[in-house]
CSV table of C-alpha atoms in Angstrom, one decimal:
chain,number,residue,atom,x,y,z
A,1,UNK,CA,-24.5,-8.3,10.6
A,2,UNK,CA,-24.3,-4.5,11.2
A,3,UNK,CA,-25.2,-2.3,8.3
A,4,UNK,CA,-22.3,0.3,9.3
A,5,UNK,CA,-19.0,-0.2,7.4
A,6,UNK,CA,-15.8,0.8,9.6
A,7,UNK,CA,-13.0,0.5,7.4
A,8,UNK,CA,-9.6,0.3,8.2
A,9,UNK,CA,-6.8,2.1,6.2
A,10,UNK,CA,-3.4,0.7,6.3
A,11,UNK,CA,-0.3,2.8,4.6
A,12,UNK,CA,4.0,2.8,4.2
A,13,UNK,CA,5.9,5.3,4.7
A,14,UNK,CA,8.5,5.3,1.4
A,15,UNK,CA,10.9,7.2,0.0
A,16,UNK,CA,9.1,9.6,-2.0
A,17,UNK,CA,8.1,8.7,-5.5
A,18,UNK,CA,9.3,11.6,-7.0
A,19,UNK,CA,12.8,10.7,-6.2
A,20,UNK,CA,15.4,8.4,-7.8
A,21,UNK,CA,16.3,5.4,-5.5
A,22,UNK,CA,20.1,4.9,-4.8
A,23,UNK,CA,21.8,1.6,-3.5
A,24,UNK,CA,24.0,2.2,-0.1
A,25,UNK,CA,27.6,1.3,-0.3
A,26,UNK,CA,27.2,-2.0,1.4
A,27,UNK,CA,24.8,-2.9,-1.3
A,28,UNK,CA,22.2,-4.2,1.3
A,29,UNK,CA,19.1,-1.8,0.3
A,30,UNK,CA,19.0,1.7,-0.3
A,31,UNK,CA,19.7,4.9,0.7
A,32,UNK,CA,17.6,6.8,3.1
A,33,UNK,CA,19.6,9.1,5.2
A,34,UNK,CA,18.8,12.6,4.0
A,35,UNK,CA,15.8,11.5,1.8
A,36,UNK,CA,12.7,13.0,1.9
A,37,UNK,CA,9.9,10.2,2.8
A,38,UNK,CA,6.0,10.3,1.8
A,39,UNK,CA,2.9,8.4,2.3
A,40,UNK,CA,3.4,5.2,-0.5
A,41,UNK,CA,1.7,6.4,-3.5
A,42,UNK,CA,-1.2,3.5,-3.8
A,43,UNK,CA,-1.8,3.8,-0.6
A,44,UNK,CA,-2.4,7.6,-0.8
A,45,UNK,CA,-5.0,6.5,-3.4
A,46,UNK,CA,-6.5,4.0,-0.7
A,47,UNK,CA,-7.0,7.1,1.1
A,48,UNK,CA,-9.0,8.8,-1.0
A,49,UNK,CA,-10.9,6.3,-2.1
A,50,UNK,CA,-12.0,5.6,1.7
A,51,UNK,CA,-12.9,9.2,1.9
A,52,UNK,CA,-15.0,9.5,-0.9
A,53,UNK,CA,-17.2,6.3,0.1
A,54,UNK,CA,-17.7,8.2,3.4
A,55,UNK,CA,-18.5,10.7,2.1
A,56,UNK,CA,-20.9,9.3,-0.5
A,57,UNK,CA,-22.2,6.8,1.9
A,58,UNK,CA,-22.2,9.1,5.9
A,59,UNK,CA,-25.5,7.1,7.5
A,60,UNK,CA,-23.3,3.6,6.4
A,61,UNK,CA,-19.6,4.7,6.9
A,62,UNK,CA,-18.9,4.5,10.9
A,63,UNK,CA,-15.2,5.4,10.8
A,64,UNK,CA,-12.1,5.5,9.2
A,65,UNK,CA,-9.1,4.0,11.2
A,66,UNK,CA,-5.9,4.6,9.8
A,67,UNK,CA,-2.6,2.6,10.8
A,68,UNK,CA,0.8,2.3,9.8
A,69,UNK,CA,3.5,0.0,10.5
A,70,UNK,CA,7.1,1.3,10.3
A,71,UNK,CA,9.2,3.7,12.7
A,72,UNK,CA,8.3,6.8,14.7
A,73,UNK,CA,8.8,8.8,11.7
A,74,UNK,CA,5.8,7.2,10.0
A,75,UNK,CA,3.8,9.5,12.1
A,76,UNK,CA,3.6,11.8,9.5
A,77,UNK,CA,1.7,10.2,7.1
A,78,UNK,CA,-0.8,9.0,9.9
A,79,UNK,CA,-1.2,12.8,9.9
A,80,UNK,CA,-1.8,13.2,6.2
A,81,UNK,CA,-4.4,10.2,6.7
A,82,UNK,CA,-6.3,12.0,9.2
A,83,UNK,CA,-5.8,15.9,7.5
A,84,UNK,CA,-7.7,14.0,4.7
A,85,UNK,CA,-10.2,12.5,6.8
A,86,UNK,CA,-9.6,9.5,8.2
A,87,UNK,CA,-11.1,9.5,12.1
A,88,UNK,CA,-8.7,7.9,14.2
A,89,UNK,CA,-5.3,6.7,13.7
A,90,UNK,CA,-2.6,3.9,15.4
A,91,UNK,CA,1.0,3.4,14.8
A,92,UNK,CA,2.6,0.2,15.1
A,93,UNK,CA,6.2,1.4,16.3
A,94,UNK,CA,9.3,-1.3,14.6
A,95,UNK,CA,12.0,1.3,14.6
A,96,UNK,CA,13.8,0.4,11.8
A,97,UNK,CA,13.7,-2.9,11.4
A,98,UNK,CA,12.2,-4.4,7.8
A,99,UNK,CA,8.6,-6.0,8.1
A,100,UNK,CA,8.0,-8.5,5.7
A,101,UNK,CA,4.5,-9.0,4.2
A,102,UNK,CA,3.3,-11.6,6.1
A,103,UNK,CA,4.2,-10.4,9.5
A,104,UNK,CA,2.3,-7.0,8.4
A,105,UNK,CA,-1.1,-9.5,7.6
A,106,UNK,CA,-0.4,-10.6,10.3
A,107,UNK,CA,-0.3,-7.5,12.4
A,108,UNK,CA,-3.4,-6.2,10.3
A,109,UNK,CA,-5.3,-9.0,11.3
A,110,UNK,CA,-5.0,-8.0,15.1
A,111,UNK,CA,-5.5,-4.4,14.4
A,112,UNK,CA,-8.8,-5.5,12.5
A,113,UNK,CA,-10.0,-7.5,15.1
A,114,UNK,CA,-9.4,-5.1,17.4
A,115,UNK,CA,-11.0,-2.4,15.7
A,116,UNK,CA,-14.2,-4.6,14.1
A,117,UNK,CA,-13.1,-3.7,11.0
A,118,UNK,CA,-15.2,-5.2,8.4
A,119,UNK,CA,-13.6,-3.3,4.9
A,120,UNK,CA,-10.0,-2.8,4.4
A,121,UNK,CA,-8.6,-1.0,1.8
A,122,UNK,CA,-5.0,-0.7,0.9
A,123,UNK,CA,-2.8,-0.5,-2.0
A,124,UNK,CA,-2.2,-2.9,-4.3
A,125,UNK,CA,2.0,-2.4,-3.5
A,126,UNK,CA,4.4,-0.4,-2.0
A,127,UNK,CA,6.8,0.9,-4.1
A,128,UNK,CA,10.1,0.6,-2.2
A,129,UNK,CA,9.8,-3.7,-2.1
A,130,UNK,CA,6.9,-4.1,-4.7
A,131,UNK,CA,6.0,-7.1,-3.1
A,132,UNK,CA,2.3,-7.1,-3.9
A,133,UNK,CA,1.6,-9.7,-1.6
A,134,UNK,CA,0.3,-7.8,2.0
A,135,UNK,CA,-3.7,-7.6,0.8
A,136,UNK,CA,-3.9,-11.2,-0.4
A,137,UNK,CA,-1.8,-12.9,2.4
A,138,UNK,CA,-4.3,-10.8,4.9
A,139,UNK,CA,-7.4,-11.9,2.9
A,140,UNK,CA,-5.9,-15.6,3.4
A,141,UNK,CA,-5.3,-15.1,7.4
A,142,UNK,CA,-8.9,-13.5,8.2
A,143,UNK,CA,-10.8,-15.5,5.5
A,144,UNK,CA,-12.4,-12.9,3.7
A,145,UNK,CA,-13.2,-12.3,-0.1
A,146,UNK,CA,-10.9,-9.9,-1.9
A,147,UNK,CA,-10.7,-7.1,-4.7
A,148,UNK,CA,-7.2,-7.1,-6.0
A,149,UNK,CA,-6.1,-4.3,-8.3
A,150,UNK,CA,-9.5,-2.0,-8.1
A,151,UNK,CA,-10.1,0.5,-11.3
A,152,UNK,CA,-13.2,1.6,-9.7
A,153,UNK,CA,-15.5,0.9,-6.4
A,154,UNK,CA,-19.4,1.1,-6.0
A,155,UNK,CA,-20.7,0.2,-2.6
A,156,UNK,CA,-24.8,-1.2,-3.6
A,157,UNK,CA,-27.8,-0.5,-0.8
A,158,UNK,CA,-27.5,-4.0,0.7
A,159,UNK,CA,-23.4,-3.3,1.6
A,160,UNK,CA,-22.4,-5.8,-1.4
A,161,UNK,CA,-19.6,-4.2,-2.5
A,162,UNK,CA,-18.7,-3.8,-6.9
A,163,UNK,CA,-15.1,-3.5,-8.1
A,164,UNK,CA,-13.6,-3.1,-11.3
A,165,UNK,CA,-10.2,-4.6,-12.1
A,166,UNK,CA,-8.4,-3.8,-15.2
A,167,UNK,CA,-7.2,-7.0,-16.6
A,168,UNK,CA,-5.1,-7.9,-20.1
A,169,UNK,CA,-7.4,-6.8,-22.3
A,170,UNK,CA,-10.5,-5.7,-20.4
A,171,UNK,CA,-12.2,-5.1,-17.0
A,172,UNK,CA,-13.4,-7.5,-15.1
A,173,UNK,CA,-16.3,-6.8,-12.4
A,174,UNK,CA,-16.0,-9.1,-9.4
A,175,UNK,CA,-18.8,-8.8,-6.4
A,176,UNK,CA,-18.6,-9.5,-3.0
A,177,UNK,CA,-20.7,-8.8,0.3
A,178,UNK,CA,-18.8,-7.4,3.9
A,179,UNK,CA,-16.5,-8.1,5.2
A,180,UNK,CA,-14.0,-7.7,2.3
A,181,UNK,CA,-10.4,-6.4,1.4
A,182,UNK,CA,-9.7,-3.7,-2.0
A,183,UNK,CA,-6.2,-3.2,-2.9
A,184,UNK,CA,-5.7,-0.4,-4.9
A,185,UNK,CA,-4.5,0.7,-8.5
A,186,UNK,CA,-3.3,3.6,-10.4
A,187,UNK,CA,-6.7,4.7,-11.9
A,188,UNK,CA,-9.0,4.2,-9.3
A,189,UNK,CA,-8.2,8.2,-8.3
A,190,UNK,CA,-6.6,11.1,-8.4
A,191,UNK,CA,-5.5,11.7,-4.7
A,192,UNK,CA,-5.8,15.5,-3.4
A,193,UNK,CA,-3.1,17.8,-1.8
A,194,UNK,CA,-3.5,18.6,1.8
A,195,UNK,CA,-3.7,22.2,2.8
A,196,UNK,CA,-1.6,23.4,6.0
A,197,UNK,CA,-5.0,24.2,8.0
A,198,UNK,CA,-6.0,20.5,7.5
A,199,UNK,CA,-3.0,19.3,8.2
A,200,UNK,CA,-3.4,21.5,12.3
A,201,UNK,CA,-6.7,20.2,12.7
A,202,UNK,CA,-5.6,16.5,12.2
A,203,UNK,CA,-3.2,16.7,15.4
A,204,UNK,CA,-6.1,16.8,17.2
A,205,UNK,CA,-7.1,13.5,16.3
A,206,UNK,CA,-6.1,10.2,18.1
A,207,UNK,CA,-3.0,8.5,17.1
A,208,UNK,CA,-2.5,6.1,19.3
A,209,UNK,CA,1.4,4.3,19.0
A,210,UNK,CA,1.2,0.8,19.8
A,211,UNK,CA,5.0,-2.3,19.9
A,212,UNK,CA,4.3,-5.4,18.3
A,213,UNK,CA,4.9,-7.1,21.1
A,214,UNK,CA,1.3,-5.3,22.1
A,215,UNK,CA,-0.1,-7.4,19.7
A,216,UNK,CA,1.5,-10.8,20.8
A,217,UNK,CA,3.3,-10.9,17.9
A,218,UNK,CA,7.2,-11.7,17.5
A,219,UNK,CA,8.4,-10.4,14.5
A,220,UNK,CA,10.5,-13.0,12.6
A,221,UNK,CA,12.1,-12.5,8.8
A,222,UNK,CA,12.1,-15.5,6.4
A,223,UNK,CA,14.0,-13.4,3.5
A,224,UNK,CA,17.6,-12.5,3.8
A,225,UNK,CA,19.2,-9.8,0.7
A,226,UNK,CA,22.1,-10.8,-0.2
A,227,UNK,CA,23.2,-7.5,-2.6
A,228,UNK,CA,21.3,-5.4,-4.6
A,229,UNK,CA,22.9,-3.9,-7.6
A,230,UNK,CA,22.0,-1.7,-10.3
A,231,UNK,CA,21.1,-3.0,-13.6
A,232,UNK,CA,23.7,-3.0,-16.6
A,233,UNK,CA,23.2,-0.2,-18.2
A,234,UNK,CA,21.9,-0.6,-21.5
A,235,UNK,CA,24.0,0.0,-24.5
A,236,UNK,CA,22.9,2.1,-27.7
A,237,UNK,CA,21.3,0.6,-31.1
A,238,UNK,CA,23.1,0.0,-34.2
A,239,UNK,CA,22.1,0.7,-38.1
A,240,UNK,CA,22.5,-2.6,-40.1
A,241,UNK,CA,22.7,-2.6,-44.0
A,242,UNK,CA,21.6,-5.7,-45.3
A,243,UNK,CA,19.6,-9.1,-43.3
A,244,UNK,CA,23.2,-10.4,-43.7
A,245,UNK,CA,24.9,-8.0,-41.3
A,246,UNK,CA,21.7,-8.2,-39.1
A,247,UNK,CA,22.0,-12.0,-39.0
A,248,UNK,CA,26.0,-11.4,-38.5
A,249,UNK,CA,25.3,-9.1,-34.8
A,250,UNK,CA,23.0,-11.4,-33.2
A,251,UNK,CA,25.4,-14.1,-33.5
A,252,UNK,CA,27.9,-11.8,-32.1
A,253,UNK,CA,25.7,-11.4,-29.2
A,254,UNK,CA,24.5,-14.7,-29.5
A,255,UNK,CA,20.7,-13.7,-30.0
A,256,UNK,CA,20.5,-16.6,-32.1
């Protein structure tokens, strides 16, 4: 097996985290003409995370390939990948049409055979479907071991690979040689802004655009929404005098 790692880097473009989601008036999703889209928030932090192992490890790390699936727009935070360091970049061009998790394993999975990839690192969700399902289902299709939820990442001398997951009421340390897939979580790092001359620099890198039908794949949707609504909102407390008059409301809302 080589000794050089070339990872692969996918992320989402999302509605930006900053701002408050609103359902559309046909109650089918949410709105997104006029909002302002960024780079999904874990995966921003799979960024980073893939630079700072090149950077830590530049006689092991080969390159950084960066790839998004989504519509033209999604361009943009290719660029953003690449301003930060990633080498080379593809985008896999759906318009607007939804891509559910399996279809983007499986689209990953061509992209890293294509590409030799042999570490992948992504985040752990998006946040517009939190689906959290993209870097286990692609572990499944290629077969390889996998890092779900990573606190912190060590790559050792012989390319076994240590990751730290926080679980209910601890961290757990799992280890795994190459090839292998990390998906991302909130403490793993602090992801860095991008400054404008970065930002010119990284058009000069490859972004190559790529149709799924390049990739001999048909894209086909098993999940259908049938309305999304707000939740209730939630009504204000009430000041009870005696266990009596306690016991009294929850029957009125039948609690008990």
């Amino acid at each position: 097996m080589s000794s050089k790692i070339r990872i692969l880097l996918p992320v989402k473009r999302v509605i930006d985290a900053a701002l408050k989601p609103r359902i559309n008036k046909a109650q089918t999703g949410v709105e997104s003409a006029g909002v302002k889209f960024s780079i999904n928030p874990f995966d921003d932090i799979a960024v980073e995370e893939a630079i700072k192992i090149k950077n830590a490890h530049k006689d092991k790390v080969e390159s950084i390939h960066a790839v998004s699936i989504g519509p033209s727009k999604a361009q943009d935070i290719l660029r953003v990948a690449l301003a930060k360091g990633a080498d080379t970049s593809t985008l896999v061009d759906v318009k607007d049409q939804e891509v559910e998790p399996l279809q983007v394993s499986k689209i990953l999975k061509k992209l890293q055979e294509k590409h030799n990839s042999n570490l992948i690192i992504l985040g752990k969700q998006a946040i517009d479907d939190d689906s959290n399902q993209t870097g286990q289902m692609l572990a499944g299709l290629l077969n390889w071991p996998q890092a779900t939820n990573a606190s912190k990442v060590k790559i050792n001398a012989d390319n076994t690979v240590e990751v730290e997951r926080e679980i209910d009421g601890g961290v757990e340390v799992v280890k795994a040689s190459l090839p292998m897939i990390i998906t991302t979580d909130l403490r793993l790092n602090e992801p860095k802004f991008v400054t404008l001359p970065k930002m010119m620099k990284a058009k000069k890198k490859p972004l190559e655009i790529l149709k799924v039908d390049d990739l001999g794949i048909t894209l086909e949707n098993r999940l259908e929404t049938i309305k999304l609504e707000d939740p209730p909102v939630r009504q204000g407390g009430a000041k009870v005098g005696s266990v009596d008059e306690l016991i009294s409301k929850l029957k009125e809302l039948k609690a008990i």
